[in-house]
Amino acid sequence: MAWGEQVVVETKNMTMVLDVEQGKHPQYVYFGSKLNAEELAHLQKPVEGRMDAYPAYGLNTPAEAAFAMRHADGNLSSALYADGVSRNGDVTTIRLKDPVYPITVNLKYKAYRDVDMIEAWSEVTNGEKQTVTLTTFASAMLPIRRGDVWMSHLYGSWANEGRLVEEPLHAGQRVIVNKDGTRNSHTSHAEVMFSLDGKARENSGQVIGAALCYSGNYRLKVNTDDTEYHYFFAGINEDNSEYHLKKGETFVTPALALTFSNEGLSGASRNFHKWGRNYKLMHGNVERKILLNSWEGVYFDINQQGMDQMMADIASMGGELFVMDDGWFGDKYPRKTDNSSLGDWTVDKNKLPDGIEGLLRDAKKNGVKFGIWLEPEMTNTVSELYEKHPDWIIKAPKRDAVLGRGGTQLVLDLSNPKVQNFIFSIVDNLLTKYPEIDYIKWDANMAIMNHGSQYLNMADQSHLYIAYHRGFDAVCKRIRAKYPDITIQACASGGGRANWGILPYFDEFWVSDNTDALQRIYMQWGTSYFFPAIAMASHISATPNHTVFRTTSLKYRIDVAMSGRLGMEIQPKNMTDAEKELCRKAIAEYKQIRPIVQFGDIYRLVSPYDKKGLASMMYVTEAKDKAVFYWWKTESFQNEHLPRVHMAGLDATKMYRVKELNRIDVEPLAIEGKLFSGAYLMNHGLDVPYRNNTEWNARTDWSSRVLLLEAQ
């Protein structure tokens, strides 16, 4: 077979190869482990597959397409042929042109050489004399050779986000879509992993990971037909979102981040985490503060004295930040429940007579930083904002608005520049007046329930979903340009905004409104496939848990929360002296391991989804001189038999001293203070007692261990 130009996009450990011949469709040739020059010179071309890098609709209509459009004259067919390759730093561009119509598509590939990630996206430019209509506009397509290929992805619901499902790929289609409009990771996620050699394993096997870096509606699709390949498409969900591209306008799709690992799922996760911390996540290399949030303590019952008490409490625990949640605002309509006041971001002086000034004064007095809750994209029918600007809400033309939370909530129309300015002003006014505010919890508690914009013209109503997130992106850019140092958490009815589209502007996300420790093991396990611990807010809560009403031991809740960004929902004023001391000790020990957890390499060891009675994982420093090992029981039976856990990621030649953290046993473990080689810990593992050996009246069925390993 004749070759055109061999286009190589590579990182430290992986290579992507495309064959680009002038006047023909660019072809995928290879994506996998790093190839050397000799291997590249003798590379075999794929057979029995459709390897077009960006298949267009119209001239092979039975095949799935990444791109489809309606030309200005009504023609539904497109042909995209190579018209040159250029390189600018780490970005490779393959230029495609239609030989009949002046439509240009640039395929972009950005290589992050040090973290083994390639971002792929497309840019469509309309050179026709009139507006054209884009009906399908994937970011990228990747062919995956058939065999024993499995797909791992995340699904869930409110209070049950980030659940893992693993399934083999068969003939037909597997489609994952989001249509929420504002949030996109409650019921599914825009990230997947493909195991190329059977059901995925954590620390061995070939895995492709993919994450769409987008905050809006998406569509991930795997099409398997009668050829030798699965075809993976990812991009914006085009349902009811056809885009009218004006003359001279360029449409840019969100990036699809792609990685490859020979070290299993955890290996792919490590690539995502390093890429995320180094290049995407806001302040990805800055340690996160330990905080107390007011929500589970008092809900809407905010008052000055109570906030001061909580600040003193978290300070006494060794914490560093207090966050006042919902319920602090509203003048004409005070925020007492969830059915009023959104948009009226003025302090309720009945609850907080000394205002924000008083809260900042008390924070300084107590030696902690102060954070505040906002929901800037929303309003209520019961609000001064809605009374002044009913034209600012998302509403179907000629129909009544569909109401959300509390029977009154509405979504503001971020396609409208006036709304964008208003949302920016909420944050700008607050931080200009009170620059000491350290943290914002940014919530979004409603989907777009009715399709319609009062700002967009009637011909462009299909732009709503895309325009909303362009507006959201524009607001976030303005905020970060002026306030680069503030910490912002993405909360969206819990974990509705865990995606790499927003995290360049946010420091972390709230994994779930469900803080039950057992369920959090499952949710945080799945979430860790694509997101690092530093971004996953994980709090110690009271029991019975406020969502599932389960009662677990305090140590168990601490040990789970310490595997993410540690915080507290439980109120110290409601704890016994012994419970306070355990939390105080845990916070002090978390500060010791914080760099390992937040910046270390993840190794997942035993999955809770495998139903072996336990879950286990660990973080290891890049230098492999320190590690934190977690072991949680997920069920409890008499005469049970659990597997011994083999560790991973250590230096086989180093000797590691073991120290248990958060110890509640009356006697130290037999392994306490002992030295073990990395080889022994990885090949053999340590025997861990199945139950915490506490005083008789303190025993529970919820046992867990956290071990610190330090090389000597």
PDB file of N, CA and C in Angstrom, residues 332-333 340-344 378-395 399-403 408-412 422 454:
ATOM      1  N   LYS A 332     -35.986  41.364  50.572  1.00  0.00           N
ATOM      2  CA  LYS A 332     -37.446  41.339  50.479  1.00  0.00           C
ATOM      3  C   LYS A 332     -37.979  39.925  50.684  1.00  0.00           C
ATOM      4  N   TYR A 333     -37.230  38.944  50.154  1.00  0.00           N
ATOM      5  CA  TYR A 333     -37.619  37.538  50.290  1.00  0.00           C
ATOM      6  C   TYR A 333     -36.483  36.775  50.977  1.00  0.00           C
ATOM      7  N   SER A 340     -37.141  30.260  47.418  1.00  0.00           N
ATOM      8  CA  SER A 340     -37.118  31.710  47.203  1.00  0.00           C
ATOM      9  C   SER A 340     -35.694  32.253  47.154  1.00  0.00           C
ATOM     10  N   SER A 341     -35.609  33.507  46.664  1.00  0.00           N
ATOM     11  CA  SER A 341     -34.465  34.397  46.905  1.00  0.00           C
ATOM     12  C   SER A 341     -33.249  34.230  46.013  1.00  0.00           C
ATOM     13  N   LEU A 342     -33.135  33.147  45.235  1.00  0.00           N
ATOM     14  CA  LEU A 342     -31.960  33.021  44.377  1.00  0.00           C
ATOM     15  C   LEU A 342     -31.898  34.202  43.415  1.00  0.00           C
ATOM     16  N   GLY A 343     -30.745  34.798  43.308  1.00  0.00           N
ATOM     17  CA  GLY A 343     -30.554  35.999  42.506  1.00  0.00           C
ATOM     18  C   GLY A 343     -30.478  37.254  43.344  1.00  0.00           C
ATOM     19  N   ASP A 344     -30.984  37.181  44.574  1.00  0.00           N
ATOM     20  CA  ASP A 344     -30.975  38.347  45.480  1.00  0.00           C
ATOM     21  C   ASP A 344     -29.810  38.200  46.457  1.00  0.00           C
ATOM     22  N   MET A 378     -28.960  30.671  38.770  1.00  0.00           N
ATOM     23  CA  MET A 378     -30.366  30.360  39.028  1.00  0.00           C
ATOM     24  C   MET A 378     -31.099  31.536  39.675  1.00  0.00           C
ATOM     25  N   THR A 379     -32.426  31.472  39.587  1.00  0.00           N
ATOM     26  CA  THR A 379     -33.276  32.386  40.334  1.00  0.00           C
ATOM     27  C   THR A 379     -34.538  31.636  40.742  1.00  0.00           C
ATOM     28  N   ASN A 380     -35.402  32.302  41.495  1.00  0.00           N
ATOM     29  CA  ASN A 380     -36.722  31.781  41.862  1.00  0.00           C
ATOM     30  C   ASN A 380     -37.793  32.742  41.381  1.00  0.00           C
ATOM     31  N   THR A 381     -38.993  32.225  41.147  1.00  0.00           N
ATOM     32  CA  THR A 381     -40.108  33.129  40.846  1.00  0.00           C
ATOM     33  C   THR A 381     -40.353  34.067  42.020  1.00  0.00           C
ATOM     34  N   VAL A 382     -40.019  33.592  43.239  1.00  0.00           N
ATOM     35  CA  VAL A 382     -40.116  34.429  44.434  1.00  0.00           C
ATOM     36  C   VAL A 382     -38.750  35.064  44.666  1.00  0.00           C
ATOM     37  N   SER A 383     -38.503  36.163  43.973  1.00  0.00           N
ATOM     38  CA  SER A 383     -37.232  36.882  44.118  1.00  0.00           C
ATOM     39  C   SER A 383     -37.374  38.261  43.501  1.00  0.00           C
ATOM     40  N   GLU A 384     -36.574  39.183  43.989  1.00  0.00           N
ATOM     41  CA  GLU A 384     -36.551  40.518  43.395  1.00  0.00           C
ATOM     42  C   GLU A 384     -35.953  40.475  41.993  1.00  0.00           C
ATOM     43  N   LEU A 385     -34.983  39.595  41.786  1.00  0.00           N
ATOM     44  CA  LEU A 385     -34.372  39.497  40.462  1.00  0.00           C
ATOM     45  C   LEU A 385     -35.413  39.112  39.415  1.00  0.00           C
ATOM     46  N   TYR A 386     -36.220  38.107  39.711  1.00  0.00           N
ATOM     47  CA  TYR A 386     -37.221  37.667  38.734  1.00  0.00           C
ATOM     48  C   TYR A 386     -38.274  38.746  38.496  1.00  0.00           C
ATOM     49  N   GLU A 387     -38.627  39.461  39.552  1.00  0.00           N
ATOM     50  CA  GLU A 387     -39.596  40.543  39.380  1.00  0.00           C
ATOM     51  C   GLU A 387     -39.072  41.620  38.431  1.00  0.00           C
ATOM     52  N   LYS A 388     -37.763  41.852  38.480  1.00  0.00           N
ATOM     53  CA  LYS A 388     -37.162  42.883  37.620  1.00  0.00           C
ATOM     54  C   LYS A 388     -36.854  42.352  36.221  1.00  0.00           C
ATOM     55  N   HIS A 389     -36.471  41.085  36.119  1.00  0.00           N
ATOM     56  CA  HIS A 389     -35.972  40.561  34.842  1.00  0.00           C
ATOM     57  C   HIS A 389     -36.582  39.205  34.501  1.00  0.00           C
ATOM     58  N   PRO A 390     -37.894  39.146  34.313  1.00  0.00           N
ATOM     59  CA  PRO A 390     -38.483  37.856  33.900  1.00  0.00           C
ATOM     60  C   PRO A 390     -37.988  37.415  32.524  1.00  0.00           C
ATOM     61  N   ASP A 391     -37.432  38.357  31.761  1.00  0.00           N
ATOM     62  CA  ASP A 391     -36.918  38.045  30.422  1.00  0.00           C
ATOM     63  C   ASP A 391     -35.548  37.369  30.470  1.00  0.00           C
ATOM     64  N   TRP A 392     -34.968  37.233  31.646  1.00  0.00           N
ATOM     65  CA  TRP A 392     -33.636  36.643  31.774  1.00  0.00           C
ATOM     66  C   TRP A 392     -33.671  35.123  31.959  1.00  0.00           C
ATOM     67  N   ILE A 393     -34.824  34.536  32.100  1.00  0.00           N
ATOM     68  CA  ILE A 393     -34.874  33.095  32.380  1.00  0.00           C
ATOM     69  C   ILE A 393     -34.994  32.282  31.090  1.00  0.00           C
ATOM     70  N   ILE A 394     -34.597  31.035  31.174  1.00  0.00           N
ATOM     71  CA  ILE A 394     -34.798  30.099  30.072  1.00  0.00           C
ATOM     72  C   ILE A 394     -36.263  29.668  30.073  1.00  0.00           C
ATOM     73  N   LYS A 395     -36.914  29.871  28.940  1.00  0.00           N
ATOM     74  CA  LYS A 395     -38.353  29.590  28.855  1.00  0.00           C
ATOM     75  C   LYS A 395     -38.721  29.328  27.399  1.00  0.00           C
ATOM     76  N   ARG A 399     -44.913  29.690  26.016  1.00  0.00           N
ATOM     77  CA  ARG A 399     -45.311  28.728  27.051  1.00  0.00           C
ATOM     78  C   ARG A 399     -44.870  29.230  28.419  1.00  0.00           C
ATOM     79  N   ASP A 400     -45.531  28.718  29.464  1.00  0.00           N
ATOM     80  CA  ASP A 400     -45.113  29.041  30.824  1.00  0.00           C
ATOM     81  C   ASP A 400     -43.795  28.346  31.128  1.00  0.00           C
ATOM     82  N   ALA A 401     -43.016  28.953  31.991  1.00  0.00           N
ATOM     83  CA  ALA A 401     -41.749  28.354  32.397  1.00  0.00           C
ATOM     84  C   ALA A 401     -42.001  27.085  33.206  1.00  0.00           C
ATOM     85  N   VAL A 402     -41.143  26.093  33.025  1.00  0.00           N
ATOM     86  CA  VAL A 402     -41.185  24.881  33.852  1.00  0.00           C
ATOM     87  C   VAL A 402     -40.372  25.152  35.103  1.00  0.00           C
ATOM     88  N   LEU A 403     -40.961  24.920  36.261  1.00  0.00           N
ATOM     89  CA  LEU A 403     -40.351  25.273  37.536  1.00  0.00           C
ATOM     90  C   LEU A 403     -39.658  24.067  38.159  1.00  0.00           C
ATOM     91  N   THR A 408     -40.321  26.624  42.462  1.00  0.00           N
ATOM     92  CA  THR A 408     -40.162  28.026  42.027  1.00  0.00           C
ATOM     93  C   THR A 408     -38.849  28.276  41.285  1.00  0.00           C
ATOM     94  N   GLN A 409     -37.949  27.305  41.245  1.00  0.00           N
ATOM     95  CA  GLN A 409     -36.614  27.586  40.720  1.00  0.00           C
ATOM     96  C   GLN A 409     -36.610  27.674  39.194  1.00  0.00           C
ATOM     97  N   LEU A 410     -35.769  28.570  38.684  1.00  0.00           N
ATOM     98  CA  LEU A 410     -35.622  28.815  37.258  1.00  0.00           C
ATOM     99  C   LEU A 410     -34.138  28.927  36.908  1.00  0.00           C
ATOM    100  N   VAL A 411     -33.818  28.631  35.652  1.00  0.00           N
ATOM    101  CA  VAL A 411     -32.445  28.751  35.174  1.00  0.00           C
ATOM    102  C   VAL A 411     -32.306  30.055  34.403  1.00  0.00           C
ATOM    103  N   LEU A 412     -31.269  30.816  34.716  1.00  0.00           N
ATOM    104  CA  LEU A 412     -30.997  32.042  33.975  1.00  0.00           C
ATOM    105  C   LEU A 412     -30.386  31.704  32.615  1.00  0.00           C
ATOM    106  N   PHE A 422     -24.396  39.937  34.720  1.00  0.00           N
ATOM    107  CA  PHE A 422     -24.985  39.868  36.055  1.00  0.00           C
ATOM    108  C   PHE A 422     -24.306  38.786  36.895  1.00  0.00           C
ATOM    109  N   GLN A 454     -35.219  33.490  25.522  1.00  0.00           N
ATOM    110  CA  GLN A 454     -35.855  34.770  25.225  1.00  0.00           C
ATOM    111  C   GLN A 454     -34.865  35.756  24.614  1.00  0.00           C
TER     112      GLN A 454
END
